């Protein structure tokens, strides 16, 4: 009986800690993809003298899997990437022209939508790191 109680207590501690770790690891995949997209957008700007709003123009796909590779939206995707008009006050998608600035956004999909700590992660053309829910310090650290 004591063993069952001990196992129950350990499970109550271990499962939330594991889920938190998985969410943070998935956020790292998104942050890496955002930095990569930003770098590609800057390279695109050098050649075309404006930023694009199309991921395929910079050889990126819309959905990311846990290992950072391309994912199918209906199966194992954890984030959806997009290029939005820049809005440094929040990390919400804004309509408008992209050309002289941009905001790359990673929106959680699938199991990652339960990450209530950060939700959308964004990186602007000026290097500002944002999150739609948490602080940049919380969501962009590590």
JSON list of C-alpha atoms in Angstrom, two decimals:
[
{"chain": "A", "resi": 1, "resn": "UNK", "atom": "CA", "xyz": [0.00, 0.00, 0.00]},
{"chain": "A", "resi": 2, "resn": "UNK", "atom": "CA", "xyz": [2.83, 2.38, 0.85]},
{"chain": "A", "resi": 3, "resn": "UNK", "atom": "CA", "xyz": [4.44, 1.58, -2.49]},
{"chain": "A", "resi": 4, "resn": "UNK", "atom": "CA", "xyz": [1.28, 2.57, -4.36]},
{"chain": "A", "resi": 5, "resn": "UNK", "atom": "CA", "xyz": [1.17, 5.90, -2.50]},
{"chain": "A", "resi": 6, "resn": "UNK", "atom": "CA", "xyz": [4.85, 6.60, -3.23]},
{"chain": "A", "resi": 7, "resn": "UNK", "atom": "CA", "xyz": [4.42, 5.74, -6.93]},
{"chain": "A", "resi": 8, "resn": "UNK", "atom": "CA", "xyz": [1.33, 7.98, -7.08]},
{"chain": "A", "resi": 9, "resn": "UNK", "atom": "CA", "xyz": [3.19, 10.92, -5.54]},
{"chain": "A", "resi": 10, "resn": "UNK", "atom": "CA", "xyz": [6.17, 10.47, -7.86]},
{"chain": "A", "resi": 11, "resn": "UNK", "atom": "CA", "xyz": [3.85, 10.32, -10.86]},
{"chain": "A", "resi": 12, "resn": "UNK", "atom": "CA", "xyz": [2.10, 13.52, -9.78]},
{"chain": "A", "resi": 13, "resn": "UNK", "atom": "CA", "xyz": [5.49, 15.26, -9.73]},
{"chain": "A", "resi": 14, "resn": "UNK", "atom": "CA", "xyz": [7.13, 13.64, -12.76]},
{"chain": "A", "resi": 15, "resn": "UNK", "atom": "CA", "xyz": [4.39, 13.93, -15.40]},
{"chain": "A", "resi": 16, "resn": "UNK", "atom": "CA", "xyz": [3.93, 17.74, -15.21]},
{"chain": "A", "resi": 17, "resn": "UNK", "atom": "CA", "xyz": [7.71, 18.22, -15.14]},
{"chain": "A", "resi": 18, "resn": "UNK", "atom": "CA", "xyz": [8.09, 16.06, -18.24]},
{"chain": "A", "resi": 19, "resn": "UNK", "atom": "CA", "xyz": [5.32, 17.92, -20.08]},
{"chain": "A", "resi": 20, "resn": "UNK", "atom": "CA", "xyz": [6.94, 21.24, -19.20]},
{"chain": "A", "resi": 21, "resn": "UNK", "atom": "CA", "xyz": [10.27, 19.98, -20.54]},
{"chain": "A", "resi": 22, "resn": "UNK", "atom": "CA", "xyz": [8.67, 18.83, -23.82]},
{"chain": "A", "resi": 23, "resn": "UNK", "atom": "CA", "xyz": [6.98, 22.23, -24.29]},
{"chain": "A", "resi": 24, "resn": "UNK", "atom": "CA", "xyz": [10.28, 24.06, -23.71]},
{"chain": "A", "resi": 25, "resn": "UNK", "atom": "CA", "xyz": [12.11, 21.71, -26.10]},
{"chain": "A", "resi": 26, "resn": "UNK", "atom": "CA", "xyz": [9.48, 22.34, -28.78]},
{"chain": "A", "resi": 27, "resn": "UNK", "atom": "CA", "xyz": [9.81, 26.10, -28.22]},
{"chain": "A", "resi": 28, "resn": "UNK", "atom": "CA", "xyz": [13.53, 25.73, -28.93]},
{"chain": "A", "resi": 29, "resn": "UNK", "atom": "CA", "xyz": [12.69, 24.18, -32.31]},
{"chain": "A", "resi": 30, "resn": "UNK", "atom": "CA", "xyz": [10.44, 27.16, -33.09]},
{"chain": "A", "resi": 31, "resn": "UNK", "atom": "CA", "xyz": [13.01, 29.73, -31.96]},
{"chain": "A", "resi": 32, "resn": "UNK", "atom": "CA", "xyz": [15.68, 28.09, -34.13]},
{"chain": "A", "resi": 33, "resn": "UNK", "atom": "CA", "xyz": [13.32, 28.15, -37.12]},
{"chain": "A", "resi": 34, "resn": "UNK", "atom": "CA", "xyz": [12.51, 31.83, -36.53]},
{"chain": "A", "resi": 35, "resn": "UNK", "atom": "CA", "xyz": [16.19, 32.80, -36.44]},
{"chain": "A", "resi": 36, "resn": "UNK", "atom": "CA", "xyz": [16.79, 30.76, -39.61]},
{"chain": "A", "resi": 37, "resn": "UNK", "atom": "CA", "xyz": [13.82, 32.42, -41.35]},
{"chain": "A", "resi": 38, "resn": "UNK", "atom": "CA", "xyz": [15.07, 35.85, -40.30]},
{"chain": "A", "resi": 39, "resn": "UNK", "atom": "CA", "xyz": [18.49, 35.11, -41.74]},
{"chain": "A", "resi": 40, "resn": "UNK", "atom": "CA", "xyz": [16.94, 33.93, -45.00]},
{"chain": "A", "resi": 41, "resn": "UNK", "atom": "CA", "xyz": [14.75, 37.03, -45.17]},
{"chain": "A", "resi": 42, "resn": "UNK", "atom": "CA", "xyz": [17.79, 39.27, -44.78]},
{"chain": "A", "resi": 43, "resn": "UNK", "atom": "CA", "xyz": [19.54, 37.40, -47.59]},
{"chain": "A", "resi": 44, "resn": "UNK", "atom": "CA", "xyz": [16.41, 37.78, -49.72]},
{"chain": "A", "resi": 45, "resn": "UNK", "atom": "CA", "xyz": [16.36, 41.52, -48.97]},
{"chain": "A", "resi": 46, "resn": "UNK", "atom": "CA", "xyz": [19.95, 41.95, -50.15]},
{"chain": "A", "resi": 47, "resn": "UNK", "atom": "CA", "xyz": [19.06, 40.54, -53.57]},
{"chain": "A", "resi": 48, "resn": "UNK", "atom": "CA", "xyz": [15.49, 41.86, -54.04]},
{"chain": "A", "resi": 49, "resn": "UNK", "atom": "CA", "xyz": [15.62, 45.11, -52.02]},
{"chain": "A", "resi": 50, "resn": "UNK", "atom": "CA", "xyz": [12.44, 44.15, -50.16]},
{"chain": "A", "resi": 51, "resn": "UNK", "atom": "CA", "xyz": [11.23, 41.40, -47.84]},
{"chain": "A", "resi": 52, "resn": "UNK", "atom": "CA", "xyz": [8.90, 38.66, -49.02]},
{"chain": "A", "resi": 53, "resn": "UNK", "atom": "CA", "xyz": [5.77, 37.44, -47.29]},
{"chain": "A", "resi": 54, "resn": "UNK", "atom": "CA", "xyz": [6.02, 33.98, -48.84]},
{"chain": "A", "resi": 55, "resn": "UNK", "atom": "CA", "xyz": [7.93, 31.21, -47.05]},
{"chain": "A", "resi": 56, "resn": "UNK", "atom": "CA", "xyz": [8.60, 29.34, -50.29]},
{"chain": "A", "resi": 57, "resn": "UNK", "atom": "CA", "xyz": [10.56, 32.36, -51.58]},
{"chain": "A", "resi": 58, "resn": "UNK", "atom": "CA", "xyz": [13.11, 31.69, -48.83]},
{"chain": "A", "resi": 59, "resn": "UNK", "atom": "CA", "xyz": [12.94, 27.89, -49.20]},
{"chain": "A", "resi": 60, "resn": "UNK", "atom": "CA", "xyz": [10.98, 27.23, -46.00]},
{"chain": "A", "resi": 61, "resn": "UNK", "atom": "CA", "xyz": [7.85, 25.21, -45.37]},
{"chain": "A", "resi": 62, "resn": "UNK", "atom": "CA", "xyz": [4.86, 26.23, -43.30]},
{"chain": "A", "resi": 63, "resn": "UNK", "atom": "CA", "xyz": [4.82, 23.44, -40.68]},
{"chain": "A", "resi": 64, "resn": "UNK", "atom": "CA", "xyz": [7.56, 22.23, -38.32]},
{"chain": "A", "resi": 65, "resn": "UNK", "atom": "CA", "xyz": [7.91, 18.84, -36.63]},
{"chain": "A", "resi": 66, "resn": "UNK", "atom": "CA", "xyz": [9.62, 18.17, -33.28]},
{"chain": "A", "resi": 67, "resn": "UNK", "atom": "CA", "xyz": [13.00, 17.71, -34.96]},
{"chain": "A", "resi": 68, "resn": "UNK", "atom": "CA", "xyz": [12.70, 20.96, -36.93]},
{"chain": "A", "resi": 69, "resn": "UNK", "atom": "CA", "xyz": [12.02, 19.31, -40.26]},
{"chain": "A", "resi": 70, "resn": "UNK", "atom": "CA", "xyz": [8.99, 19.83, -42.49]},
{"chain": "A", "resi": 71, "resn": "UNK", "atom": "CA", "xyz": [5.79, 18.37, -41.11]},
{"chain": "A", "resi": 72, "resn": "UNK", "atom": "CA", "xyz": [2.34, 17.58, -42.40]},
{"chain": "A", "resi": 73, "resn": "UNK", "atom": "CA", "xyz": [-0.20, 19.85, -40.70]},
{"chain": "A", "resi": 74, "resn": "UNK", "atom": "CA", "xyz": [-2.57, 16.97, -39.99]},
{"chain": "A", "resi": 75, "resn": "UNK", "atom": "CA", "xyz": [-0.06, 14.66, -38.31]},
{"chain": "A", "resi": 76, "resn": "UNK", "atom": "CA", "xyz": [3.04, 15.65, -36.37]},
{"chain": "A", "resi": 77, "resn": "UNK", "atom": "CA", "xyz": [3.34, 19.43, -36.73]},
{"chain": "A", "resi": 78, "resn": "UNK", "atom": "CA", "xyz": [4.06, 21.45, -33.59]},
{"chain": "A", "resi": 79, "resn": "UNK", "atom": "CA", "xyz": [4.39, 24.95, -35.08]},
{"chain": "A", "resi": 80, "resn": "UNK", "atom": "CA", "xyz": [3.12, 26.81, -38.14]},
{"chain": "A", "resi": 81, "resn": "UNK", "atom": "CA", "xyz": [5.46, 29.47, -39.51]},
{"chain": "A", "resi": 82, "resn": "UNK", "atom": "CA", "xyz": [4.32, 32.67, -41.21]},
{"chain": "A", "resi": 83, "resn": "UNK", "atom": "CA", "xyz": [5.71, 36.04, -42.27]},
{"chain": "A", "resi": 84, "resn": "UNK", "atom": "CA", "xyz": [3.53, 38.91, -41.08]},
{"chain": "A", "resi": 85, "resn": "UNK", "atom": "CA", "xyz": [3.52, 42.69, -41.13]},
{"chain": "A", "resi": 86, "resn": "UNK", "atom": "CA", "xyz": [5.59, 43.95, -38.22]},
{"chain": "A", "resi": 87, "resn": "UNK", "atom": "CA", "xyz": [3.84, 44.96, -35.01]},
{"chain": "A", "resi": 88, "resn": "UNK", "atom": "CA", "xyz": [6.26, 45.37, -32.14]},
{"chain": "A", "resi": 89, "resn": "UNK", "atom": "CA", "xyz": [3.51, 45.89, -29.56]},
{"chain": "A", "resi": 90, "resn": "UNK", "atom": "CA", "xyz": [2.29, 42.29, -29.65]},
{"chain": "A", "resi": 91, "resn": "UNK", "atom": "CA", "xyz": [2.86, 38.97, -31.28]},
{"chain": "A", "resi": 92, "resn": "UNK", "atom": "CA", "xyz": [-0.46, 38.82, -33.09]},
{"chain": "A", "resi": 93, "resn": "UNK", "atom": "CA", "xyz": [-0.71, 38.54, -36.84]},
{"chain": "A", "resi": 94, "resn": "UNK", "atom": "CA", "xyz": [-1.35, 41.87, -38.54]},
{"chain": "A", "resi": 95, "resn": "UNK", "atom": "CA", "xyz": [-2.47, 42.53, -42.07]},
{"chain": "A", "resi": 96, "resn": "UNK", "atom": "CA", "xyz": [-0.49, 44.89, -44.20]},
{"chain": "A", "resi": 97, "resn": "UNK", "atom": "CA", "xyz": [2.39, 45.10, -46.58]},
{"chain": "A", "resi": 98, "resn": "UNK", "atom": "CA", "xyz": [5.68, 43.41, -45.92]},
{"chain": "A", "resi": 99, "resn": "UNK", "atom": "CA", "xyz": [8.53, 45.01, -47.76]},
{"chain": "A", "resi": 100, "resn": "UNK", "atom": "CA", "xyz": [10.55, 47.26, -45.52]},
{"chain": "A", "resi": 101, "resn": "UNK", "atom": "CA", "xyz": [10.05, 45.22, -42.33]},
{"chain": "A", "resi": 102, "resn": "UNK", "atom": "CA", "xyz": [8.66, 41.87, -41.22]},
{"chain": "A", "resi": 103, "resn": "UNK", "atom": "CA", "xyz": [7.67, 39.74, -38.27]},
{"chain": "A", "resi": 104, "resn": "UNK", "atom": "CA", "xyz": [8.23, 35.99, -38.49]},
{"chain": "A", "resi": 105, "resn": "UNK", "atom": "CA", "xyz": [5.72, 34.12, -36.33]},
{"chain": "A", "resi": 106, "resn": "UNK", "atom": "CA", "xyz": [5.62, 30.54, -35.05]},
{"chain": "A", "resi": 107, "resn": "UNK", "atom": "CA", "xyz": [2.08, 29.62, -34.04]},
{"chain": "A", "resi": 108, "resn": "UNK", "atom": "CA", "xyz": [1.63, 26.40, -32.02]},
{"chain": "A", "resi": 109, "resn": "UNK", "atom": "CA", "xyz": [-0.44, 23.63, -33.58]},
{"chain": "A", "resi": 110, "resn": "UNK", "atom": "CA", "xyz": [-1.31, 20.11, -32.51]},
{"chain": "A", "resi": 111, "resn": "UNK", "atom": "CA", "xyz": [-0.09, 19.12, -29.05]},
{"chain": "A", "resi": 112, "resn": "UNK", "atom": "CA", "xyz": [1.92, 22.33, -28.69]},
{"chain": "A", "resi": 113, "resn": "UNK", "atom": "CA", "xyz": [-1.29, 24.37, -28.36]},
{"chain": "A", "resi": 114, "resn": "UNK", "atom": "CA", "xyz": [-1.35, 23.34, -24.70]},
{"chain": "A", "resi": 115, "resn": "UNK", "atom": "CA", "xyz": [1.76, 25.49, -24.13]},
{"chain": "A", "resi": 116, "resn": "UNK", "atom": "CA", "xyz": [-0.05, 28.26, -22.26]},
{"chain": "A", "resi": 117, "resn": "UNK", "atom": "CA", "xyz": [3.25, 29.82, -21.14]},
{"chain": "A", "resi": 118, "resn": "UNK", "atom": "CA", "xyz": [4.18, 31.39, -24.49]},
{"chain": "A", "resi": 119, "resn": "UNK", "atom": "CA", "xyz": [1.81, 30.48, -27.37]},
{"chain": "A", "resi": 120, "resn": "UNK", "atom": "CA", "xyz": [2.94, 32.46, -30.48]},
{"chain": "A", "resi": 121, "resn": "UNK", "atom": "CA", "xyz": [6.65, 33.25, -30.75]},
{"chain": "A", "resi": 122, "resn": "UNK", "atom": "CA", "xyz": [7.76, 36.12, -32.99]},
{"chain": "A", "resi": 123, "resn": "UNK", "atom": "CA", "xyz": [10.96, 37.70, -34.24]},
{"chain": "A", "resi": 124, "resn": "UNK", "atom": "CA", "xyz": [10.91, 41.09, -35.98]},
{"chain": "A", "resi": 125, "resn": "UNK", "atom": "CA", "xyz": [13.20, 42.53, -38.62]},
{"chain": "A", "resi": 126, "resn": "UNK", "atom": "CA", "xyz": [14.63, 44.80, -35.92]},
{"chain": "A", "resi": 127, "resn": "UNK", "atom": "CA", "xyz": [15.55, 41.80, -33.76]},
{"chain": "A", "resi": 128, "resn": "UNK", "atom": "CA", "xyz": [12.77, 42.20, -31.20]},
{"chain": "A", "resi": 129, "resn": "UNK", "atom": "CA", "xyz": [11.72, 38.87, -29.70]},
{"chain": "A", "resi": 130, "resn": "UNK", "atom": "CA", "xyz": [8.08, 38.59, -28.70]},
{"chain": "A", "resi": 131, "resn": "UNK", "atom": "CA", "xyz": [5.50, 36.19, -27.36]},
{"chain": "A", "resi": 132, "resn": "UNK", "atom": "CA", "xyz": [1.72, 36.50, -27.46]},
{"chain": "A", "resi": 133, "resn": "UNK", "atom": "CA", "xyz": [1.29, 35.38, -23.85]},
{"chain": "A", "resi": 134, "resn": "UNK", "atom": "CA", "xyz": [4.49, 35.24, -21.79]},
{"chain": "A", "resi": 135, "resn": "UNK", "atom": "CA", "xyz": [7.35, 37.67, -21.54]},
{"chain": "A", "resi": 136, "resn": "UNK", "atom": "CA", "xyz": [10.25, 37.60, -23.96]},
{"chain": "A", "resi": 137, "resn": "UNK", "atom": "CA", "xyz": [12.55, 36.80, -21.04]},
{"chain": "A", "resi": 138, "resn": "UNK", "atom": "CA", "xyz": [10.50, 33.72, -20.18]},
{"chain": "A", "resi": 139, "resn": "UNK", "atom": "CA", "xyz": [9.84, 32.47, -23.69]},
{"chain": "A", "resi": 140, "resn": "UNK", "atom": "CA", "xyz": [13.16, 33.27, -25.37]},
{"chain": "A", "resi": 141, "resn": "UNK", "atom": "CA", "xyz": [15.56, 32.19, -22.62]},
{"chain": "A", "resi": 142, "resn": "UNK", "atom": "CA", "xyz": [17.55, 28.93, -22.77]}
]
